Amino acid sequence: MQLKNDLILRTIRGEQTERTPVWLMRQAGRILPEYRAVRDRLSSFIELVKTPERAAEVTIQPVDLLGVDAAIIFSDILVVPEAMGLPYEMVENKGPFFPETIRSEADFRRLKVADISDDLAYTPEAIKLVKRELEGRVPVIGFAGAPWTIFAYMVEGTGSKTFSKARALLYNQPAMAHRLLQMITDSTIAYLKAQIQAGADLVQVFDSWAGILPEEHFDNFSLRYIAQICEAIHEAPITVFAKGAFASLQAMRYLPCETIGLDWNMNIQVSRKVLGSSKTLQGNLDPAALYADFKEIEKNTKAMLDAFGPYQHIANLGHGVYPDTDADKVRCFVDTVKEYSMRMRES
Ligand code: CP3
């Protein structure tokens, strides 16, 4: 199926497009009342993730309701540990919880490399449905967590401000940490390939907890495994979003990936300089900027677009959209990117 809107893909290839493409991290699920309506008909978040028809439905909602230039498949990064043998629960209003965690060799020995066709077929299945229903309106983004971020949840067992148990393991049992990271990496490569095979037009790796590692640990326990993933994925372009990894941007320049996501703390001009001209950049408006009034949102969005310049930029927030954001404010952000980035090219 030929894509009718391939702005993102042309931008990634470095082409001079007619305007800047835009989508939002966490656009599916967090903010739309239409998502709640679908979600409330099922017993849980996890059931929704595992029901391809419904996951497909909520994946497409932001395309219709927000006007974004891509759909991101509705799932979660924590489906990978589950497929490796470590199930999770999603506690309402609290977040993920793993009844069992990985802290010792004995815990580690119970895990396996995920078998996608057995344990993770529901996401590729949902992607196939999304592709069919979208009929090429916009590209579909597949995703996975970066090995370090997945490791952090598997060791800690819940979200955490410090992930101190996960970080302690890097100091106390580095050899085991590497073995676990390698197993997550192997599972993730197979999972991303299955998503692309099912029709994902590009994929993104989320390293949400990159920023809590010292530079040396990020390079050694995170970036190294992200690089393995980038080296293994040739079938579609790949975006790496390592939140808080500003100190390692220089090293990320050499990742074999097409796009680097910037968080809102990263200076746009400095990042562009450090990353060089071969990378497309994605981001990076502060998600809190969408709490402002419409005029202020327009102003900040335009300033961001000016800083990135017209080409090799995919407009997005610097992290996922916050759950209590007004959908009209999101639409203001999306519409401003579309209108202003077109005008930028005329002047
Ligand atoms: O981007 C999208 O809209 C697609 C769907 C998506 C979800 N999770 C659905 C979800 C994506 C891309 C994710 C990624 C994810 N999940 C990350 C990386 C991105 C980031 O924000 O840093 C992380 C760290 C997780 C782990 C996770 N899942 C947490 C911490 C939580 C708790 C609450 C929250 O929203 O952050 C989740 C639950 C979750 N994942 C929900 C949704 C829609 C909310 C639960 C519900 O609907 O009941």
Tab-separated table of C-alpha atoms in Angstrom, residues 45-47 49-50 75-83 85-91 95-100 122 153 157:
chain	number	residue	atom	x	y	z
A	45	PHE	CA	-4.944	-2.000	30.242
A	46	ILE	CA	-3.134	-5.286	29.619
A	47	GLU	CA	-6.228	-6.847	28.073
A	49	VAL	CA	-2.823	-4.277	24.728
A	50	LYS	CA	-3.485	-7.963	23.981
A	75	SER	CA	1.169	-1.264	23.366
A	76	ASP	CA	3.677	-0.851	26.183
A	77	ILE	CA	7.428	-1.263	26.549
A	78	LEU	CA	6.795	-3.797	29.352
A	79	VAL	CA	5.410	-6.472	27.043
A	80	VAL	CA	9.025	-7.544	26.408
A	81	PRO	CA	9.861	-8.541	30.009
A	82	GLU	CA	6.529	-10.330	30.159
A	83	ALA	CA	7.447	-12.370	27.077
A	85	GLY	CA	9.049	-14.697	31.673
A	86	LEU	CA	8.519	-11.732	33.996
A	87	PRO	CA	4.838	-10.721	33.979
A	88	TYR	CA	3.740	-7.219	34.988
A	89	GLU	CA	0.557	-5.660	36.294
A	90	MET	CA	-0.673	-2.150	35.571
A	91	VAL	CA	-2.017	-0.677	38.786
A	95	GLY	CA	1.709	2.459	37.063
A	96	PRO	CA	3.541	-0.792	36.429
A	97	PHE	CA	4.195	-3.423	39.092
A	98	PHE	CA	6.224	-6.638	38.727
A	99	PRO	CA	5.276	-9.238	41.377
A	100	GLU	CA	8.696	-10.820	40.841
A	122	TYR	CA	-0.513	-9.621	19.494
A	153	TYR	CA	11.860	-1.996	35.558
A	157	GLY	CA	9.812	-3.909	39.972
